[in-house]
Amino acid sequence: MLFDESFLRKLEALRFAVRRSIAGRREGERLTKRRGGSSGFVSHRSYSQGDEFRSIDWNLYGRLGQLYVKEFAREESLPVKLFVDTSRSMETKFDFARRLGAALALVANQEGNAIPLREVEELEIGDPFALPTVGRGLAIVVSDLWDESLRPSLLRLHAETAVIHVLSPEELEPSVAGKLRLVDSETGESCVRFVGDEERAEYRKLLAGHCAAWKRWCFDRDLNYLRCSTAAPLEEVVQVYLREAGVLE
């Protein structure tokens, strides 16, 4: 089992924050069975033969002496697309990213969005990772964002987009020291470097700049950005971080 029963119950109470309004539902008509759907008053219009009496605003009739009906708009969840980075640099973060993706898929499927949970579970490091063109809806991308070429792909999504930037504790605060051989996980290229206090300080500075640049880039393009450590409890990421970022509610 991916999650315990307690966490599953908490997922059932969540929904995605991105929605659209569909006008035209009248008071008294049967509500949609779609989870999370709700309605809100939009306007009045003159009563027409065939309208249900339950839709008449009798308070307004008492004041004006004419029949008007209430019109409502119904909220509907938009299609959700989920993309989990499968590139080699994700190797130490992949289990966390895949479990996060599975949690989001469960929330999406409760709202009628078909994200096959099995596909998320069967993802493997080294699988092709590409972002296709996506129309309306919500696109969620879980990645370590080490590949700068991802930016043009994000712009092709054409959807409300949430970028979840996942980094491992070792990436956030390296503990290595001394003479080391460093290997690029994507290209396999290596080099020998001495790593001491100055090098780690410089790395932290570069990492802070890298994360700040991604956050600014997303902000300038109206993309939601959230950074989290894979050491953070998954429940906290879902229940707190994603809600604060405006992805879930």
mmCIF file of C-alpha atoms in Angstrom:
data_model
loop_
_atom_site.group_PDB
_atom_site.id
_atom_site.type_symbol
_atom_site.label_atom_id
_atom_site.label_comp_id
_atom_site.label_asym_id
_atom_site.label_seq_id
_atom_site.Cartn_x
_atom_site.Cartn_y
_atom_site.Cartn_z
ATOM 1 C CA MET A 1 0.000 0.000 0.000
ATOM 2 C CA LEU A 2 1.362 3.432 -1.003
ATOM 3 C CA PHE A 3 -0.231 5.348 1.904
ATOM 4 C CA ASP A 4 -1.777 4.477 5.220
ATOM 5 C CA GLU A 5 -5.491 4.847 5.836
ATOM 6 C CA SER A 6 -5.085 8.055 7.840
ATOM 7 C CA PHE A 7 -3.262 9.815 4.994
ATOM 8 C CA LEU A 8 -5.800 8.547 2.446
ATOM 9 C CA ARG A 9 -8.635 10.089 4.462
ATOM 10 C CA LYS A 10 -6.797 13.421 4.469
ATOM 11 C CA LEU A 11 -6.355 13.238 0.700
ATOM 12 C CA GLU A 12 -10.111 12.729 0.331
ATOM 13 C CA ALA A 13 -10.696 16.142 1.935
ATOM 14 C CA LEU A 14 -8.502 17.975 -0.594
ATOM 15 C CA ARG A 15 -9.197 19.338 -4.047
ATOM 16 C CA PHE A 16 -7.261 21.353 -6.601
ATOM 17 C CA ALA A 17 -7.573 25.115 -6.297
ATOM 18 C CA VAL A 18 -7.823 25.740 -10.058
ATOM 19 C CA ARG A 19 -11.443 25.691 -11.246
ATOM 20 C CA ARG A 20 -13.737 27.350 -13.739
ATOM 21 C CA SER A 21 -17.321 28.587 -13.469
ATOM 22 C CA ILE A 22 -20.111 27.253 -15.648
ATOM 23 C CA ALA A 23 -23.094 29.586 -15.831
ATOM 24 C CA GLY A 24 -26.696 28.614 -16.261
ATOM 25 C CA ARG A 25 -27.658 26.292 -13.433
ATOM 26 C CA ARG A 26 -30.878 27.370 -11.800
ATOM 27 C CA GLU A 27 -31.698 26.974 -8.172
ATOM 28 C CA GLY A 28 -33.524 23.723 -7.581
ATOM 29 C CA GLU A 29 -31.859 21.811 -10.422
ATOM 30 C CA ARG A 30 -29.947 18.685 -9.475
ATOM 31 C CA LEU A 31 -26.328 19.371 -8.532
ATOM 32 C CA THR A 32 -23.467 17.673 -10.319
ATOM 33 C CA LYS A 33 -22.105 14.515 -8.728
ATOM 34 C CA ARG A 34 -18.555 15.728 -9.392
ATOM 35 C CA ARG A 35 -16.722 15.985 -6.095
ATOM 36 C CA GLY A 36 -15.856 19.518 -5.063
ATOM 37 C CA GLY A 37 -18.441 21.162 -7.293
ATOM 38 C CA SER A 38 -20.266 24.093 -5.727
ATOM 39 C CA SER A 39 -22.537 26.850 -6.951
ATOM 40 C CA GLY A 40 -22.777 30.573 -6.420
ATOM 41 C CA PHE A 41 -25.425 33.171 -7.265
ATOM 42 C CA VAL A 42 -24.790 35.053 -10.524
ATOM 43 C CA SER A 43 -27.858 37.140 -11.425
ATOM 44 C CA HIS A 44 -31.636 37.378 -11.785
ATOM 45 C CA ARG A 45 -33.641 37.131 -14.972
ATOM 46 C CA SER A 46 -37.337 37.421 -15.765
ATOM 47 C CA TYR A 47 -39.445 34.340 -15.176
ATOM 48 C CA SER A 48 -40.273 32.335 -18.310
ATOM 49 C CA GLN A 49 -42.930 29.667 -18.722
ATOM 50 C CA GLY A 50 -41.397 26.319 -17.842
ATOM 51 C CA ASP A 51 -39.062 27.631 -15.130
ATOM 52 C CA GLU A 52 -39.336 25.759 -11.850
ATOM 53 C CA PHE A 53 -41.177 27.562 -9.087
ATOM 54 C CA ARG A 54 -38.292 26.706 -6.758
ATOM 55 C CA SER A 55 -36.063 29.041 -8.785
ATOM 56 C CA ILE A 56 -38.310 32.066 -8.221
ATOM 57 C CA ASP A 57 -36.986 34.747 -5.876
ATOM 58 C CA TRP A 58 -40.130 35.314 -3.794
ATOM 59 C CA ASN A 59 -38.515 38.076 -1.745
ATOM 60 C CA LEU A 60 -37.918 40.053 -4.926
ATOM 61 C CA TYR A 61 -41.494 39.359 -6.036
ATOM 62 C CA GLY A 62 -42.738 40.774 -2.733
ATOM 63 C CA ARG A 63 -40.852 44.026 -3.350
ATOM 64 C CA LEU A 64 -41.416 44.461 -7.106
ATOM 65 C CA GLY A 65 -44.548 42.490 -7.834
ATOM 66 C CA GLN A 66 -42.844 40.706 -10.751
ATOM 67 C CA LEU A 67 -41.454 37.202 -11.070
ATOM 68 C CA TYR A 68 -37.685 36.731 -11.342
ATOM 69 C CA VAL A 69 -35.636 33.564 -11.127
ATOM 70 C CA LYS A 70 -32.178 33.120 -9.658
ATOM 71 C CA GLU A 71 -29.321 31.933 -11.859
ATOM 72 C CA PHE A 72 -26.235 30.242 -10.502
ATOM 73 C CA ALA A 73 -22.817 29.322 -11.788
ATOM 74 C CA ARG A 74 -21.359 25.951 -10.893
ATOM 75 C CA GLU A 75 -17.682 25.385 -10.227
ATOM 76 C CA GLU A 76 -16.075 22.532 -12.096
ATOM 77 C CA SER A 77 -12.592 21.112 -11.725
ATOM 78 C CA LEU A 78 -10.333 21.499 -14.745
ATOM 79 C CA PRO A 79 -8.350 18.643 -16.322
ATOM 80 C CA VAL A 80 -5.138 17.855 -14.437
ATOM 81 C CA LYS A 81 -1.915 16.651 -16.073
ATOM 82 C CA LEU A 82 0.957 15.330 -13.975
ATOM 83 C CA PHE A 83 4.608 15.151 -15.051
ATOM 84 C CA VAL A 84 7.302 13.569 -12.857
ATOM 85 C CA ASP A 85 10.920 14.095 -13.924
ATOM 86 C CA THR A 86 12.592 10.757 -14.726
ATOM 87 C CA SER A 87 16.032 12.079 -15.670
ATOM 88 C CA ARG A 88 19.181 10.597 -14.068
ATOM 89 C CA SER A 89 19.708 13.550 -11.739
ATOM 90 C CA MET A 90 16.457 12.615 -9.975
ATOM 91 C CA GLU A 91 17.783 9.248 -8.792
ATOM 92 C CA THR A 92 18.101 10.101 -5.071
ATOM 93 C CA LYS A 93 14.791 12.000 -5.100
ATOM 94 C CA PHE A 94 12.755 9.722 -7.304
ATOM 95 C CA ASP A 95 10.924 7.703 -4.665
ATOM 96 C CA PHE A 96 9.743 10.906 -2.979
ATOM 97 C CA ALA A 97 8.727 12.483 -6.317
ATOM 98 C CA ARG A 98 6.828 9.382 -7.406
ATOM 99 C CA ARG A 99 4.949 9.115 -4.092
ATOM 100 C CA LEU A 100 4.095 12.820 -4.276
ATOM 101 C CA GLY A 101 2.841 12.269 -7.814
ATOM 102 C CA ALA A 102 0.725 9.338 -6.638
ATOM 103 C CA ALA A 103 -0.854 11.478 -3.888
ATOM 104 C CA LEU A 104 -1.716 14.191 -6.414
ATOM 105 C CA ALA A 105 -3.122 11.576 -8.796
ATOM 106 C CA LEU A 106 -5.448 10.333 -6.053
ATOM 107 C CA VAL A 107 -6.744 13.870 -5.453
ATOM 108 C CA ALA A 108 -7.214 14.393 -9.200
ATOM 109 C CA ASN A 109 -9.055 11.119 -9.661
ATOM 110 C CA GLN A 110 -11.497 12.006 -6.891
ATOM 111 C CA GLU A 111 -12.491 15.026 -8.979
ATOM 112 C CA GLY A 112 -13.030 13.033 -12.153
ATOM 113 C CA ASN A 113 -9.602 13.618 -13.723
ATOM 114 C CA ALA A 114 -8.202 10.374 -15.088
ATOM 115 C CA ILE A 115 -4.555 10.106 -14.018
ATOM 116 C CA PRO A 116 -3.766 6.369 -14.033
ATOM 117 C CA LEU A 117 -2.158 5.682 -10.652
ATOM 118 C CA ARG A 118 -0.456 2.626 -12.086
ATOM 119 C CA GLU A 119 1.418 4.762 -14.618
ATOM 120 C CA VAL A 120 2.806 6.900 -11.799
ATOM 121 C CA GLU A 121 3.821 3.834 -9.785
ATOM 122 C CA GLU A 122 5.580 2.255 -12.775
ATOM 123 C CA LEU A 123 7.727 5.282 -13.662
ATOM 124 C CA GLU A 124 11.448 4.548 -13.629
ATOM 125 C CA ILE A 125 14.624 6.587 -13.729
ATOM 126 C CA GLY A 126 15.841 6.885 -17.301
ATOM 127 C CA ASP A 127 12.357 6.873 -18.856
ATOM 128 C CA PRO A 128 11.942 9.608 -21.484
ATOM 129 C CA PHE A 129 10.912 12.878 -19.833
ATOM 130 C CA ALA A 130 9.318 15.530 -22.018
ATOM 131 C CA LEU A 131 6.570 18.088 -21.541
ATOM 132 C CA PRO A 132 4.030 18.091 -24.362
ATOM 133 C CA THR A 133 1.807 20.988 -25.354
ATOM 134 C CA VAL A 134 -1.144 21.073 -22.968
ATOM 135 C CA GLY A 135 -4.300 23.136 -23.346
ATOM 136 C CA ARG A 136 -6.626 24.347 -20.631
ATOM 137 C CA GLY A 137 -6.444 22.852 -17.175
ATOM 138 C CA LEU A 138 -3.770 22.388 -14.560
ATOM 139 C CA ALA A 139 -0.295 20.975 -15.241
ATOM 140 C CA ILE A 140 1.866 19.857 -12.310
ATOM 141 C CA VAL A 141 5.583 19.321 -12.884
ATOM 142 C CA VAL A 142 7.723 17.596 -10.242
ATOM 143 C CA SER A 143 11.426 18.057 -10.995
ATOM 144 C CA ASP A 144 14.809 18.991 -9.525
ATOM 145 C CA LEU A 145 15.063 21.666 -12.258
ATOM 146 C CA TRP A 146 18.741 21.026 -12.908
ATOM 147 C CA ASP A 147 18.026 21.011 -16.639
ATOM 148 C CA GLU A 148 17.711 24.641 -17.765
ATOM 149 C CA SER A 149 16.306 23.506 -21.128
ATOM 150 C CA LEU A 150 13.080 22.664 -19.298
ATOM 151 C CA ARG A 151 12.002 26.306 -19.410
ATOM 152 C CA PRO A 152 10.847 26.424 -23.067
ATOM 153 C CA SER A 153 8.917 23.191 -22.474
ATOM 154 C CA LEU A 154 7.123 24.714 -19.487
ATOM 155 C CA LEU A 155 5.964 27.613 -21.645
ATOM 156 C CA ARG A 156 4.422 25.177 -24.134
ATOM 157 C CA LEU A 157 2.063 23.785 -21.525
ATOM 158 C CA HIS A 158 -0.456 26.641 -22.060
ATOM 159 C CA ALA A 159 -2.181 25.731 -18.801
ATOM 160 C CA GLU A 160 -2.253 26.804 -15.197
ATOM 161 C CA THR A 161 1.085 25.352 -14.110
ATOM 162 C CA ALA A 162 2.538 24.383 -10.750
ATOM 163 C CA VAL A 163 6.275 23.671 -10.594
ATOM 164 C CA ILE A 164 7.328 21.592 -7.588
ATOM 165 C CA HIS A 165 11.105 21.903 -7.164
ATOM 166 C CA VAL A 166 12.409 18.881 -5.244
ATOM 167 C CA LEU A 167 15.935 18.726 -3.841
ATOM 168 C CA SER A 168 17.610 16.174 -1.598
ATOM 169 C CA PRO A 169 19.149 17.092 1.793
ATOM 170 C CA GLU A 170 22.593 16.392 0.304
ATOM 171 C CA GLU A 171 21.917 18.896 -2.482
ATOM 172 C CA LEU A 172 20.676 21.496 -0.041
ATOM 173 C CA GLU A 173 23.535 21.039 2.448
ATOM 174 C CA PRO A 174 26.384 18.843 1.138
ATOM 175 C CA SER A 175 28.351 16.996 3.798
ATOM 176 C CA VAL A 176 31.194 15.915 1.497
ATOM 177 C CA ALA A 177 34.736 17.164 2.082
ATOM 178 C CA GLY A 178 38.256 16.574 0.843
ATOM 179 C CA LYS A 179 39.508 15.489 -2.560
ATOM 180 C CA LEU A 180 36.593 14.074 -4.528
ATOM 181 C CA ARG A 181 35.724 12.845 -7.985
ATOM 182 C CA LEU A 182 32.496 14.526 -9.036
ATOM 183 C CA VAL A 183 30.370 12.837 -11.706
ATOM 184 C CA ASP A 184 27.619 14.486 -13.746
ATOM 185 C CA SER A 185 24.650 12.106 -13.364
ATOM 186 C CA GLU A 186 23.229 13.102 -16.746
ATOM 187 C CA THR A 187 26.337 13.047 -18.976
ATOM 188 C CA GLY A 188 28.659 10.784 -17.000
ATOM 189 C CA GLU A 189 31.471 13.357 -17.244
ATOM 190 C CA SER A 190 33.702 13.571 -14.168
ATOM 191 C CA CYS A 191 36.339 15.794 -12.625
ATOM 192 C CA VAL A 192 38.453 15.809 -9.473
ATOM 193 C CA ARG A 193 37.982 18.701 -7.055
ATOM 194 C CA PHE A 194 38.976 19.545 -3.488
ATOM 195 C CA VAL A 195 35.912 20.438 -1.413
ATOM 196 C CA GLY A 196 36.369 22.429 1.776
ATOM 197 C CA ASP A 197 34.509 25.107 3.721
ATOM 198 C CA GLU A 198 35.037 27.762 1.022
ATOM 199 C CA GLU A 199 33.803 25.464 -1.739
ATOM 200 C CA ARG A 200 30.708 24.502 0.231
ATOM 201 C CA ALA A 201 29.970 28.166 0.947
ATOM 202 C CA GLU A 202 30.302 28.968 -2.742
ATOM 203 C CA TYR A 203 28.029 26.033 -3.592
ATOM 204 C CA ARG A 204 25.348 27.268 -1.180
ATOM 205 C CA LYS A 205 25.549 30.698 -2.780
ATOM 206 C CA LEU A 206 25.189 29.253 -6.283
ATOM 207 C CA LEU A 207 22.304 27.014 -5.189
ATOM 208 C CA ALA A 208 20.469 29.939 -3.605
ATOM 209 C CA GLY A 209 20.894 31.887 -6.855
ATOM 210 C CA HIS A 210 19.696 28.908 -8.900
ATOM 211 C CA CYS A 211 16.538 28.496 -6.800
ATOM 212 C CA ALA A 212 15.872 32.242 -6.707
ATOM 213 C CA ALA A 213 16.211 32.424 -10.507
ATOM 214 C CA TRP A 214 13.669 29.630 -10.989
ATOM 215 C CA LYS A 215 11.274 31.229 -8.499
ATOM 216 C CA ARG A 216 11.526 34.598 -10.246
ATOM 217 C CA TRP A 217 11.187 33.002 -13.689
ATOM 218 C CA CYS A 218 8.009 31.202 -12.617
ATOM 219 C CA PHE A 219 6.606 34.298 -10.896
ATOM 220 C CA ASP A 220 7.143 36.443 -13.993
ATOM 221 C CA ARG A 221 5.140 33.919 -16.049
ATOM 222 C CA ASP A 222 2.335 33.340 -13.537
ATOM 223 C CA LEU A 223 3.484 29.811 -12.722
ATOM 224 C CA ASN A 224 3.161 28.519 -9.164
ATOM 225 C CA TYR A 225 6.560 27.618 -7.724
ATOM 226 C CA LEU A 226 7.227 25.522 -4.651
ATOM 227 C CA ARG A 227 10.565 24.184 -3.399
ATOM 228 C CA CYS A 228 10.733 21.337 -0.928
ATOM 229 C CA SER A 229 13.251 18.906 0.464
ATOM 230 C CA THR A 230 12.750 15.193 0.019
ATOM 231 C CA ALA A 231 13.439 14.941 3.745
ATOM 232 C CA ALA A 232 10.154 16.741 4.458
ATOM 233 C CA PRO A 233 7.292 14.411 5.461
ATOM 234 C CA LEU A 234 5.087 13.809 2.425
ATOM 235 C CA GLU A 235 1.971 14.531 4.456
ATOM 236 C CA GLU A 236 3.369 17.958 5.394
ATOM 237 C CA VAL A 237 4.204 18.747 1.758
ATOM 238 C CA VAL A 238 0.664 17.870 0.662
ATOM 239 C CA GLN A 239 -1.275 19.264 3.623
ATOM 240 C CA VAL A 240 0.764 22.446 4.173
ATOM 241 C CA TYR A 241 3.156 23.356 1.367
ATOM 242 C CA LEU A 242 0.818 22.659 -1.575
ATOM 243 C CA ARG A 243 -2.061 24.445 0.116
ATOM 244 C CA GLU A 244 0.064 27.493 0.886
ATOM 245 C CA ALA A 245 1.258 27.505 -2.727
ATOM 246 C CA GLY A 246 -2.328 27.588 -3.979
ATOM 247 C CA VAL A 247 -2.206 24.175 -5.661
ATOM 248 C CA LEU A 248 -4.581 22.394 -3.286
ATOM 249 C CA GLU A 249 -7.348 23.608 -1.027
#
